[in-house]
Amino acid sequence: MAEILVLDDVLDAVVLVKKVLTREGHHVRTFTEEQEAIDHVARHRVDLAVLDIKLKKMNGIQVLEEMKKLNPELRAIMLTGYPTLETARTAIELGAGEYCVKPIDILELKEKVAEVLTR
Amino acid sequence: MSPDTHFIENDYLKVFQEVTRLISSVHDAQEVMDLVVRRLPALLEVDAATIRLFDRGTNSFVLGAAWGVSDEYLSRSTIDTDEVMSALLSGRPTARKNIDVSCDHDNCAFISKEGVKSAMSLPIIYKDQITGLLRLLTKDRREFAQAEINFAMSLAEQVGLAIATCQMFQELENQVRFFSAQREISRLVNSTLNLEQILEAIVEKLPGIMGVKGCTIRLLQPATNRLELVAASGVSKKYLTRGSINREDSIFKVLKGEPVAIYDAANDPRVNYHAEIREEGIRSILAVPITNDQEIIGVLRLLSAHHRSFSANDTHFAVTVAEEGGNAIEKARLYRKISLLFNQIEEHERFLQTILDALWLELLVIGPDQRIIMVNKHFLARHGRREEEVLGQRYPSVSPWHDATGQHSPLEQVLRSCKPRTVVKQYQEADRERWFERQLAPIINGQGAVDFVIEAVHDITDQVLLEQEHSQRMKLQGVIEMAGTAAHELNTPLFAALGTAQLLRDDVADPEMSAEMDLVINNMKKMAALTREMIKVTGFSSNAYVGSTRIAALQSNAKPSTS
C-alpha cells in the first residue's frame, strides 16, 4: 500500500490513473495544478509521483525537481504524450524511475508502478 | 713720261698681268687668297702679306690668308690703329713706316716681336662694299711711294673682284650641290618614322655636304624646356660631354630663330668652352634653329675644322635642312607617342581580357549595333567556340540565350532604355534543365547613349535546386511538426479512453460484451501505435545533401513500435 500522487493537466487522465492504481490497493491523490501537487508533497508523505511532462504553467521535469527538493526519497514515473531524448535524460538524472509514453497500456502501468515501488 | 716712270709702269703691268693670270686660274676664294699672299711679296718686294675678310656676323675682320708672318702675330686682337682702320673702312688705303714705334694700341708688342716696321693697308672693295683688307708688310723701314700705293690698290681691287667672283662661283656650285643634297636628306628623313634614324641621317650627311668636320643636334625637351644632345658626328665624346651650352649667347640667339655664324669659335664670346673647342680642332661654328611649324624645337650646329666665313647660302641651306629635319623629327616624335599609346591600349586590353577570362562566368561585350566586341574564355570553352568565330558577329547568332521568338529581347530593351536588366530563365541543355541568371548592364557615354552592353551570365542551376530542396524541406518539416503536435494532443485523451476501456473490460462478465470491448480496445491500440509512429517521425535526423545543407531522412528514423 503506497501513497501515490498523480499530476496531469487533463482531468480524465488523472481519473483513469487513480482508478487503475486504487484497484491495486494504493492510496492515490490526483492533481491538475502543479503548485497544489508540490504543496501536497511538502505536507504529506508521498511514496510515488506519477507526473505528466506537459502541464499548464510548469513542465513535469520542473515539478519533479521541486518535489525532490522537498522529498529527496520520492520516487517518480514520468508520463508523456511527446517523448524527447532531452526530457527523458533530464528526468532520469533527477531520479525518475520510469519514463513512459502515452497511451500506455494499463497493465504496463501497473507493472511499472509495482517495479518502481519495490526498488 | 720719264724713262724711269715708263720702266716702273712696265714692271707694274707685268706684275698686274701676273696677278690677274694667277687669280684667274683658280675658282676657289681660299686658293685665290693663298695665291695672292704667297706671290705678292716677291712681286712687290715686301716681306709679308695678309688678307682679312669682313665678317658680318661679328662686324670685324677675320683672317683669310697670310704669308711671311707668325701665327702669334696673326692672332693679335687689334689689327692696326683706329686711324688706319677708320681710313680703311672709308675705302682709303694707308701706308706707314715705323709702325713698331708709333703704335697707339695694345698689341704693339706683337708688331715689335715680329719685327714689322712698315705696312701698307688696302681696303678690298667689291661693289662699293668693303669686303676685306690686304696688308703688305716689310721688316725694314720703307716709305711706300704713292705710285706703289695706287698700284697696290688696283691689285687689291683685282683681288676683291677675284674673291667675289670665286665666292659667287662657289656659291653657285654650292647651291647646285645643296639642292641635290637637300633632296637626298629630305628623302632620307621622310623615308622613316624612326627618330634615331632621322637624326643619324642629318648628322651623318650634312657635314660632308657642307664641308665641315662635325654636326650636333640638340632638341628642347618638352618637360624641362632645356636642350638635350640627341645626335652628333665628327666630334669626340670628351667634347660632347664638356658641359651644358644652354646659357651660351649663341644658343639664346638661335632659340629666338636667328642663325649664328662664328668665325673664330675658340675666341668668340658667343660660345663657351674655348679650351675644349681649341682642343677639338674646331675653328668655326654655324648654329641654326631646328623648327617645326614656326616653333623652335632645337639647335643644329655645324663645326668646321678650318676658319670659315659661312655664306648666306651656307646658312640658308643649313636652315632649310634644319626645317626639313624639324618636321620629320616632330612627325617621328608624334609617331612614337602614338605607338606608345597604342602599346598602352593593347596592354590595357590584355589586362582586361585576363581579368575577364579569370571570371567564373560567361561574359560578352556587345556594341550598339548588336555585334560582339569582346568575349571571355569561359564562354568560348562552354560553347566550344573560337574567339575569331565570335568577334564581330551579330549577337543573335552567337548568344545561346537569345530568344528569337520574343518581340523585344533583353538586349534590345537595355539598348533602348539605357538601363540594366536581369533575367533569370530556365533552358534545356542536353538531358538536363539548367537555370541561368543574365545580367545586362549598359555602358553609357558622355552623350547619354549606350556605348556597350556587358552581359554576364551565371549558371545558377545548383542554387535554384538548392532553394527548391530547401523549400520542400521546410514544407515537410511543417507537416512533420504538425503531425507530432497532433499525435501528442491525441495521446493523452487516447490514454484516458484506452485505459478506461481496459478497466471496463475487466469489469464485464458477459462474453459477448467482452468481445465487443476487446474490439474497441484493439482499435484504440492501433490508433496508439499510429500516434507513436507519428511521434517517432518527428524526431527526424538529417543526411548530408549539398554543401552545408542537409535534408530530412524520414524512413531511416521510423522504428517499429514496441507497445
XYZ file of C-alpha atoms in Angstrom:
682
model
C 0.000 0.000 0.000
C 1.690 3.150 -1.179
C 0.889 6.838 -1.082
C 0.755 7.832 -4.782
C 0.406 11.333 -6.264
C -0.855 11.739 -9.849
C -0.422 15.078 -11.725
C -1.737 15.678 -15.255
C -3.303 18.731 -16.887
C -6.074 16.501 -18.297
C -8.587 15.519 -15.671
C -9.648 12.305 -17.497
C -6.089 11.070 -17.409
C -5.670 11.535 -13.623
C -9.046 9.937 -13.025
C -8.039 6.882 -15.041
C -4.662 6.502 -13.321
C -6.362 6.862 -9.943
C -8.864 4.106 -10.833
C -6.159 1.738 -12.026
C -3.851 2.235 -9.052
C -6.650 2.334 -6.461
C -7.724 -1.107 -7.688
C -4.174 -2.201 -6.997
C -4.695 -1.157 -3.390
C -2.760 2.087 -3.365
C -3.865 5.355 -1.860
C -3.993 7.826 -4.740
C -4.234 11.667 -4.670
C -4.829 13.424 -8.025
C -3.975 16.966 -9.114
C -4.317 19.026 -12.291
C -2.479 22.114 -10.820
C 1.285 21.913 -10.365
C 1.611 24.084 -7.278
C -1.115 22.143 -5.438
C 0.726 18.935 -6.111
C 4.047 20.396 -4.871
C 2.356 21.729 -1.762
C 0.897 18.305 -1.096
C 4.381 16.752 -1.197
C 5.553 19.420 1.272
C 2.872 18.473 3.755
C 2.263 14.764 3.254
C 4.038 11.502 2.834
C 4.201 10.538 -0.807
C 5.927 7.328 -1.980
C 5.482 7.747 -5.709
C 4.601 10.635 -8.016
C 3.181 9.896 -11.467
C 3.830 13.091 -13.388
C 2.826 14.168 -16.856
C 5.517 16.264 -18.608
C 3.284 18.680 -20.445
C 1.421 20.669 -17.776
C -0.186 24.072 -17.554
C 2.341 26.533 -16.032
C 5.389 24.369 -15.411
C 6.561 21.187 -17.011
C 6.774 17.803 -15.288
C 10.582 17.981 -15.063
C 10.448 21.267 -13.161
C 7.746 19.874 -10.848
C 9.860 16.782 -10.168
C 12.850 18.980 -9.362
C 10.797 20.967 -6.827
C 9.326 17.822 -5.285
C 12.800 16.254 -4.978
C 13.951 19.316 -3.064
C 11.092 18.713 -0.585
C 11.415 14.922 -0.531
C 14.659 13.515 -1.917
C 13.423 9.944 -1.375
C 10.404 10.500 -3.579
C 10.125 8.001 -6.428
C 8.599 9.087 -9.728
C 7.247 7.828 -13.021
C 7.109 10.326 -15.863
C 4.293 10.104 -18.417
C 4.366 11.962 -21.683
C 2.495 12.075 -24.943
C 5.524 13.695 -26.643
C 8.756 11.958 -25.718
C 12.105 13.599 -26.389
C 15.613 12.487 -25.565
C 16.209 15.728 -23.703
C 13.264 15.304 -21.270
C 13.970 11.588 -20.831
C 17.635 12.227 -19.921
C 16.796 15.057 -17.504
C 14.044 13.026 -15.851
C 16.388 10.075 -15.273
C 19.079 12.451 -13.929
C 16.539 13.846 -11.434
C 15.799 10.333 -10.176
C 12.667 9.361 -12.109
C 12.273 5.567 -12.052
C 10.478 5.248 -15.383
C 9.771 7.348 -18.434
C 6.562 6.094 -20.110
C 4.985 7.178 -23.336
C 1.215 7.688 -23.544
C -1.012 5.969 -24.369
C 0.383 3.332 -22.025
C -1.357 0.030 -21.528
C -2.822 -0.097 -18.002
C -1.214 -3.453 -17.407
C 2.160 -1.982 -18.254
C 1.390 0.958 -15.981
C 0.596 -1.358 -13.108
C 3.812 -3.299 -13.661
C 5.938 -0.130 -13.834
C 4.397 1.209 -10.635
C 4.969 -2.053 -8.846
C 8.530 -2.242 -10.092
C 9.409 1.293 -9.070
C 7.859 0.867 -5.632
C 9.901 -2.255 -4.980
C 13.235 -0.614 -5.844
C 106.594 110.167 -119.060
C 110.295 109.701 -117.965
C 112.152 106.506 -118.854
C 112.134 105.620 -115.125
C 108.425 106.069 -114.924
C 107.960 104.073 -118.056
C 110.165 101.333 -116.633
C 108.224 101.221 -113.381
C 104.880 101.221 -115.148
C 106.113 98.437 -117.317
C 107.047 96.450 -114.219
C 103.676 97.191 -112.657
C 101.960 95.995 -115.792
C 103.885 92.734 -115.654
C 103.024 92.265 -112.016
C 99.396 93.162 -112.699
C 99.263 90.709 -115.580
C 100.906 88.057 -113.442
C 98.452 88.578 -110.583
C 95.467 88.642 -112.926
C 96.661 85.498 -114.632
C 97.184 83.756 -111.317
C 93.872 84.647 -109.795
C 92.036 83.838 -112.991
C 93.375 80.311 -112.926
C 91.598 79.290 -109.760
C 87.945 79.264 -108.807
C 88.301 78.832 -105.089
C 88.317 82.006 -102.982
C 90.672 80.459 -100.452
C 93.042 79.442 -103.216
C 92.936 82.993 -104.607
C 93.767 84.432 -101.218
C 96.517 81.895 -100.562
C 97.978 82.555 -104.001
C 97.905 86.321 -103.609
C 99.596 86.371 -100.181
C 102.195 83.886 -101.315
C 103.119 85.536 -104.636
C 102.580 89.215 -103.987
C 105.523 89.773 -101.563
C 108.047 88.716 -104.198
C 106.420 90.774 -106.898
C 106.170 93.890 -104.759
C 109.373 93.282 -102.806
C 107.748 93.164 -99.367
C 108.302 90.611 -96.589
C 104.787 89.505 -95.851
C 101.193 89.809 -96.960
C 97.883 89.147 -95.195
C 94.283 89.172 -96.320
C 91.460 89.580 -93.856
C 87.794 89.287 -94.764
C 84.967 91.259 -93.279
C 82.736 89.025 -91.141
C 79.213 90.422 -90.929
C 78.398 88.124 -88.037
C 80.920 89.768 -85.733
C 81.271 93.031 -87.639
C 85.051 92.510 -87.686
C 87.845 91.430 -89.969
C 88.827 87.780 -89.806
C 91.953 86.196 -91.229
C 91.578 84.900 -94.764
C 95.203 84.101 -95.708
C 98.706 85.116 -94.667
C 102.299 84.604 -95.699
C 105.573 85.678 -94.102
C 104.355 86.266 -90.531
C 103.906 84.038 -87.499
C 100.635 82.634 -86.161
C 101.260 84.509 -82.929
C 101.401 87.795 -84.801
C 98.272 86.899 -86.725
C 96.349 86.015 -83.583
C 96.583 89.537 -82.093
C 93.180 91.068 -81.453
C 93.910 94.593 -82.794
C 94.944 94.811 -86.423
C 96.058 98.404 -86.534
C 95.453 101.837 -85.077
C 91.969 103.307 -85.024
C 93.103 105.920 -87.538
C 94.246 103.281 -90.021
C 91.130 101.133 -89.517
C 88.902 104.165 -89.944
C 90.644 105.063 -93.218
C 90.308 101.512 -94.475
C 86.620 101.313 -93.641
C 86.201 104.551 -95.591
C 87.773 102.852 -98.587
C 91.124 104.673 -98.364
C 94.493 102.919 -98.371
C 97.186 103.814 -95.858
C 100.936 103.318 -95.850
C 103.003 103.813 -92.730
C 106.557 103.226 -91.683
C 107.812 102.868 -88.119
C 104.594 101.142 -87.076
C 106.539 99.374 -84.346
C 107.451 102.747 -82.870
C 104.468 104.971 -83.450
C 101.965 102.487 -82.114
C 98.998 103.627 -80.028
C 97.126 100.354 -79.469
C 97.524 97.464 -77.032
C 99.015 94.939 -79.495
C 102.244 96.815 -80.283
C 104.300 94.117 -78.619
C 103.227 91.629 -81.293
C 104.420 94.020 -84.012
C 107.785 94.679 -82.333
C 108.341 90.992 -81.687
C 107.547 90.109 -85.299
C 109.946 92.833 -86.471
C 107.424 94.503 -88.731
C 108.419 98.095 -89.414
C 106.240 99.288 -92.306
C 102.784 98.390 -93.515
C 100.643 99.239 -96.469
C 96.951 98.568 -95.713
C 94.491 98.413 -98.577
C 90.732 98.014 -98.478
C 89.367 95.212 -100.665
C 86.271 96.647 -102.247
C 83.605 94.925 -104.239
C 80.541 96.775 -105.464
C 81.275 99.719 -103.160
C 81.351 97.432 -100.130
C 84.456 96.808 -98.010
C 84.788 93.038 -98.183
C 88.279 92.716 -96.711
C 91.785 94.059 -96.108
C 95.065 93.412 -97.914
C 98.153 94.276 -95.929
C 101.690 94.300 -97.231
C 104.376 94.285 -94.533
C 108.104 94.938 -94.540
C 110.667 94.290 -91.886
C 112.753 97.286 -92.996
C 111.638 100.860 -92.701
C 110.171 101.603 -96.056
C 108.470 104.606 -97.422
C 105.786 103.471 -99.893
C 105.511 105.768 -102.872
C 102.079 106.985 -103.961
C 102.507 105.107 -107.243
C 103.145 101.902 -105.293
C 100.086 102.550 -103.186
C 97.939 103.232 -106.250
C 99.250 100.132 -107.925
C 98.666 98.007 -104.821
C 95.181 99.470 -104.547
C 94.372 98.381 -108.085
C 95.745 94.945 -107.224
C 93.524 94.848 -104.101
C 90.536 95.726 -106.244
C 91.501 92.913 -108.572
C 91.852 90.565 -105.601
C 88.454 91.717 -104.290
C 86.906 91.045 -107.664
C 88.559 87.641 -107.864
C 87.471 86.689 -104.346
C 83.918 87.835 -105.039
C 83.848 86.012 -108.364
C 85.184 82.852 -106.776
C 82.792 83.175 -103.893
C 79.954 83.613 -106.364
C 81.173 80.646 -108.354
C 81.446 78.602 -105.207
C 78.041 79.746 -104.064
C 76.560 78.654 -107.359
C 78.344 75.356 -107.131
C 77.254 75.008 -103.551
C 73.679 75.835 -104.434
C 73.578 73.100 -107.047
C 75.171 70.724 -104.571
C 72.843 71.899 -101.839
C 69.760 71.347 -103.957
C 70.844 67.808 -104.663
C 71.875 67.238 -101.057
C 68.665 68.737 -99.763
C 66.687 66.349 -101.922
C 68.685 63.429 -100.582
C 68.351 64.483 -96.951
C 64.663 65.145 -97.471
C 64.242 61.672 -98.920
C 66.154 60.130 -96.037
C 64.344 61.893 -93.221
C 60.938 61.377 -94.789
C 61.537 57.697 -95.505
C 61.260 56.722 -91.866
C 59.302 57.487 -88.742
C 62.178 56.302 -86.586
C 63.520 59.343 -84.697
C 67.025 57.917 -84.262
C 67.319 57.160 -87.999
C 66.247 60.698 -88.899
C 68.728 62.290 -86.518
C 71.502 59.999 -87.721
C 70.755 60.785 -91.374
C 71.135 64.516 -90.701
C 74.326 64.413 -88.612
C 75.997 61.918 -90.927
C 75.076 63.528 -94.261
C 75.232 67.231 -93.526
C 78.951 67.591 -92.620
C 80.061 66.014 -95.922
C 77.751 68.236 -97.922
C 78.735 71.429 -96.143
C 82.407 70.630 -95.865
C 82.597 70.710 -92.087
C 84.068 68.210 -89.654
C 81.072 67.578 -87.457
C 77.487 68.226 -86.614
C 75.419 68.160 -83.445
C 71.673 68.201 -82.842
C 70.151 69.283 -79.560
C 66.389 69.161 -79.015
C 64.359 71.072 -76.455
C 62.888 68.598 -74.016
C 59.196 69.442 -73.502
C 59.301 68.508 -69.811
C 62.282 70.716 -68.874
C 62.423 73.116 -71.842
C 66.169 72.529 -71.886
C 68.336 71.477 -74.779
C 69.495 67.897 -74.767
C 72.078 66.418 -77.111
C 70.365 63.755 -79.215
C 72.773 63.172 -82.126
C 76.332 64.062 -83.125
C 79.014 63.226 -85.640
C 82.660 64.097 -86.233
C 83.477 65.148 -82.671
C 84.847 63.326 -79.654
C 82.836 62.111 -76.672
C 85.006 64.290 -74.482
C 83.981 67.374 -76.436
C 80.315 66.390 -76.359
C 80.395 65.957 -72.590
C 82.153 69.279 -71.932
C 79.071 70.681 -70.178
C 75.803 72.488 -70.760
C 75.597 75.068 -73.531
C 72.148 76.240 -72.524
C 73.463 79.589 -71.313
C 75.660 80.417 -74.324
C 74.807 83.663 -76.116
C 74.806 81.907 -79.466
C 72.167 79.481 -78.162
C 69.948 82.300 -76.905
C 70.049 83.865 -80.381
C 69.393 80.588 -82.171
C 66.463 79.813 -79.884
C 65.000 83.140 -80.950
C 65.147 81.869 -84.520
C 68.332 83.655 -85.614
C 71.165 81.626 -87.215
C 74.603 82.374 -85.717
C 77.866 82.043 -87.679
C 81.040 82.123 -85.585
C 84.281 82.534 -87.461
C 86.744 82.225 -84.603
C 84.997 79.853 -82.214
C 87.998 79.434 -79.893
C 87.918 83.131 -79.015
C 84.369 84.239 -79.710
C 82.470 85.276 -76.563
C 79.207 83.960 -78.010
C 80.307 80.423 -77.229
C 81.744 78.951 -74.003
C 84.315 76.190 -73.525
C 87.024 77.856 -75.640
C 89.729 75.450 -74.433
C 87.652 72.413 -75.384
C 86.818 73.957 -78.784
C 90.505 74.585 -79.407
C 91.473 71.099 -78.267
C 88.833 69.537 -80.543
C 90.270 71.487 -83.512
C 87.095 73.423 -84.159
C 87.663 76.771 -85.852
C 84.221 77.972 -86.965
C 80.645 77.154 -85.972
C 77.341 77.672 -87.717
C 74.329 77.251 -85.435
C 70.783 77.269 -86.811
C 67.394 76.708 -85.226
C 65.512 73.455 -85.831
C 61.912 74.408 -86.415
C 58.571 72.758 -86.903
C 55.630 74.915 -87.941
C 57.495 78.041 -86.860
C 58.083 76.592 -83.435
C 61.724 76.186 -82.443
C 62.289 72.662 -81.207
C 66.104 72.506 -81.140
C 69.503 73.644 -82.372
C 71.665 72.240 -85.154
C 75.373 73.100 -85.069
C 77.908 72.653 -87.846
C 81.516 72.532 -86.692
C 84.276 73.438 -89.122
C 87.901 72.364 -88.721
C 89.014 75.400 -90.721
C 88.299 79.056 -90.266
C 85.303 79.660 -92.375
C 83.084 82.583 -93.032
C 79.761 80.879 -93.636
C 77.958 82.424 -96.580
C 74.307 83.377 -96.774
C 73.794 80.313 -98.942
C 75.508 78.059 -96.384
C 73.245 79.436 -93.709
C 70.171 79.205 -95.875
C 70.916 75.600 -96.729
C 71.535 74.676 -93.098
C 68.299 76.406 -92.066
C 66.374 74.575 -94.794
C 67.778 71.208 -93.736
C 67.046 72.020 -90.086
C 63.459 72.892 -91.020
C 63.041 69.713 -93.037
C 64.628 67.732 -90.218
C 62.441 69.517 -87.661
C 59.290 68.467 -89.460
C 60.482 64.885 -89.720
C 61.617 64.862 -86.081
C 58.237 66.106 -84.922
C 56.468 63.545 -87.086
C 58.660 60.799 -85.630
C 58.022 62.066 -82.106
C 54.290 62.063 -82.785
C 54.509 58.579 -84.245
C 56.443 57.449 -81.164
C 53.783 58.943 -78.889
C 51.004 57.273 -80.886
C 52.890 53.954 -80.868
C 53.316 54.282 -77.121
C 49.623 54.990 -76.714
C 48.749 52.010 -78.882
C 51.030 49.813 -76.811
C 49.426 51.080 -73.632
C 45.955 50.459 -75.054
C 46.981 46.946 -76.123
C 48.432 46.302 -72.690
C 45.247 47.536 -71.023
C 43.203 45.353 -73.352
C 45.329 42.310 -72.475
C 44.966 43.122 -68.772
C 41.214 43.475 -69.133
C 40.986 40.242 -71.139
C 42.981 38.404 -68.457
C 40.538 39.612 -65.822
C 37.525 38.726 -67.959
C 38.976 35.291 -68.659
C 39.576 34.736 -64.962
C 35.914 35.390 -64.122
C 33.956 32.220 -63.483
C 31.018 33.378 -65.520
C 30.265 33.776 -69.185
C 30.789 37.300 -70.407
C 30.004 39.081 -73.666
C 30.571 42.727 -74.580
C 28.138 43.874 -77.255
C 28.178 47.058 -79.337
C 25.132 49.236 -80.043
C 24.875 47.534 -83.450
C 24.415 44.238 -81.559
C 27.771 42.898 -82.681
C 30.113 41.089 -80.304
C 33.119 43.212 -79.307
C 34.649 41.067 -76.613
C 34.110 37.589 -75.201
C 35.745 35.759 -72.336
C 37.438 32.374 -72.293
C 34.758 30.781 -70.128
C 32.067 31.492 -72.739
C 34.234 30.104 -75.547
C 35.098 26.968 -73.566
C 31.486 26.256 -72.538
C 30.125 26.631 -76.038
C 33.100 25.184 -77.935
C 33.641 28.365 -79.943
C 36.782 30.170 -81.082
C 37.238 33.887 -80.476
C 37.633 34.731 -84.183
C 34.324 32.986 -84.922
C 32.513 35.113 -82.382
C 34.030 38.619 -82.566
C 32.223 40.935 -84.962
C 29.266 38.540 -85.287
C 25.725 39.623 -84.525
C 24.525 38.808 -81.019
C 21.527 36.645 -82.062
C 23.826 34.316 -83.986
C 26.253 33.964 -81.070
C 24.212 34.075 -77.887
C 22.766 30.707 -76.818
C 20.280 32.615 -74.654
C 18.819 34.773 -77.385
C 15.077 34.221 -77.793
C 14.285 34.517 -81.483
C 10.562 34.343 -80.807
C 10.494 37.233 -78.332
C 9.409 40.633 -79.596
C 11.947 42.597 -77.565
C 14.951 40.725 -76.324
C 16.566 41.839 -73.036
C 19.496 43.225 -75.082
C 17.162 45.363 -77.205
C 15.446 46.589 -74.054
C 18.782 47.611 -72.490
C 19.844 49.380 -75.704
C 16.549 51.235 -75.834
C 16.132 52.095 -72.147
C 19.839 52.569 -71.242
C 19.026 50.754 -68.010
C 20.456 47.468 -66.675
C 18.319 44.389 -66.731
C 18.490 40.990 -65.044
C 16.792 37.925 -66.464
C 16.533 34.517 -64.771
C 15.466 31.781 -67.138
C 15.390 28.026 -67.461
C 16.971 26.386 -70.516
C 17.022 22.806 -71.614
C 20.596 21.666 -72.094
C 21.075 18.156 -73.431
C 19.104 15.983 -70.991
C 19.247 18.435 -68.149
C 17.373 21.585 -67.266
C 19.631 24.478 -66.342
C 18.943 27.864 -64.834
C 20.840 30.982 -65.866
C 20.882 34.490 -64.451
C 21.673 37.013 -67.209
C 22.741 40.491 -66.123
C 22.873 43.027 -68.949
C 24.473 46.345 -67.975
C 24.846 49.281 -70.382
C 27.971 51.481 -70.516
C 26.699 54.991 -71.155
C 28.851 57.603 -72.916
C 29.006 61.361 -72.318
C 26.080 61.945 -74.673
C 23.873 59.579 -72.713
C 23.886 56.896 -75.425
C 24.873 53.264 -74.954
C 28.474 52.568 -75.976
C 28.496 48.910 -74.975
C 26.369 46.381 -73.181
C 28.085 43.911 -70.888
C 26.233 40.645 -70.461
C 27.361 38.476 -67.554
C 25.720 35.065 -67.362
C 25.830 32.908 -64.226
C 24.785 29.268 -64.157
C 22.553 29.223 -61.072
C 21.192 25.709 -61.540
C 22.711 24.411 -58.285
C 21.431 27.424 -56.393
C 17.907 27.042 -57.770
C 17.880 23.315 -56.992
C 19.091 24.068 -53.514
C 16.359 26.624 -52.987
C 13.764 24.174 -54.253
C 15.015 21.482 -51.911
C 15.092 23.911 -49.028
C 11.511 24.939 -49.728
C 10.394 21.306 -49.876
C 12.217 20.552 -46.677
C 10.593 23.480 -44.905
C 7.174 22.310 -46.060
C 7.889 18.776 -44.952
C 9.206 19.966 -41.630
C 5.960 21.870 -41.109
C 3.973 18.728 -41.872
C 6.134 16.672 -39.536
C 5.850 19.191 -36.733
C 2.105 19.322 -37.189
C 1.896 15.538 -37.124
C 3.960 15.477 -33.930
C 1.761 18.047 -32.258
C -1.391 16.218 -33.334
C -0.005 12.921 -32.032
C 0.856 14.499 -28.714
C -2.545 16.093 -28.377
C -4.172 12.735 -29.219
C -2.071 10.653 -26.852
C -3.488 11.871 -23.549
C -7.212 11.500 -24.450
C -6.385 8.215 -26.137
C -4.635 7.102 -22.944
C -7.711 8.035 -20.906
C -10.092 6.333 -23.308
C -7.982 3.177 -23.760
C -7.310 2.831 -20.035
C -10.972 3.331 -19.205
C -11.986 0.789 -21.832
C -9.492 -1.716 -20.395
C -10.899 -1.178 -16.899
C -14.430 -1.683 -18.210
C -13.322 -4.844 -20.000
C -12.020 -6.201 -16.701
C -15.416 -5.498 -15.121
C -17.575 -7.032 -17.839
C -18.598 -10.636 -17.351
C -20.779 -11.127 -20.423
C -18.661 -12.830 -23.118
C -20.411 -11.022 -25.952
C -19.842 -7.650 -24.254
C -16.233 -8.637 -23.519
C -15.653 -9.377 -27.211
C -17.051 -6.005 -28.182
C -14.868 -4.269 -25.573
C -11.830 -6.109 -26.949
C -12.720 -4.811 -30.409
C -12.794 -1.235 -29.041
C -9.518 -1.764 -27.129
C -7.712 -3.304 -30.129
C -8.723 -0.458 -32.412
C -7.620 2.056 -29.794
C -4.289 0.259 -29.529
C -3.913 0.527 -33.328
C -4.519 4.232 -33.007
C -1.957 4.360 -30.188
C 0.586 2.578 -32.392
C -0.134 5.085 -35.127
C 0.413 8.079 -32.868
C 3.649 6.509 -31.637
C 4.885 6.241 -35.199
C 3.919 9.836 -35.770
C 5.920 10.865 -32.697
C 8.925 8.860 -33.833
C 8.829 10.569 -37.217
C 9.023 13.980 -35.581
C 12.360 13.004 -34.122
C 13.806 13.021 -37.676
C 17.515 13.207 -38.363
C 19.265 14.559 -41.468
C 21.665 13.419 -44.130
C 24.316 15.481 -45.976
C 22.921 16.943 -49.159
C 24.679 19.856 -50.965
C 27.416 21.879 -49.324
C 26.452 22.633 -45.775
C 22.794 21.938 -46.435
C 21.112 18.814 -45.006
C 17.711 17.285 -45.662
C 15.384 15.169 -43.571
C 15.783 11.378 -43.652
C 12.336 10.188 -42.715
C 12.385 6.416 -43.327
C 15.613 5.712 -41.537
C 14.271 7.207 -38.301
C 10.936 5.418 -38.257
C 11.433 2.407 -35.974
C 8.770 -0.217 -35.325
C 6.646 0.383 -32.255
C 7.359 -1.662 -29.135
C 3.999 -1.094 -27.351
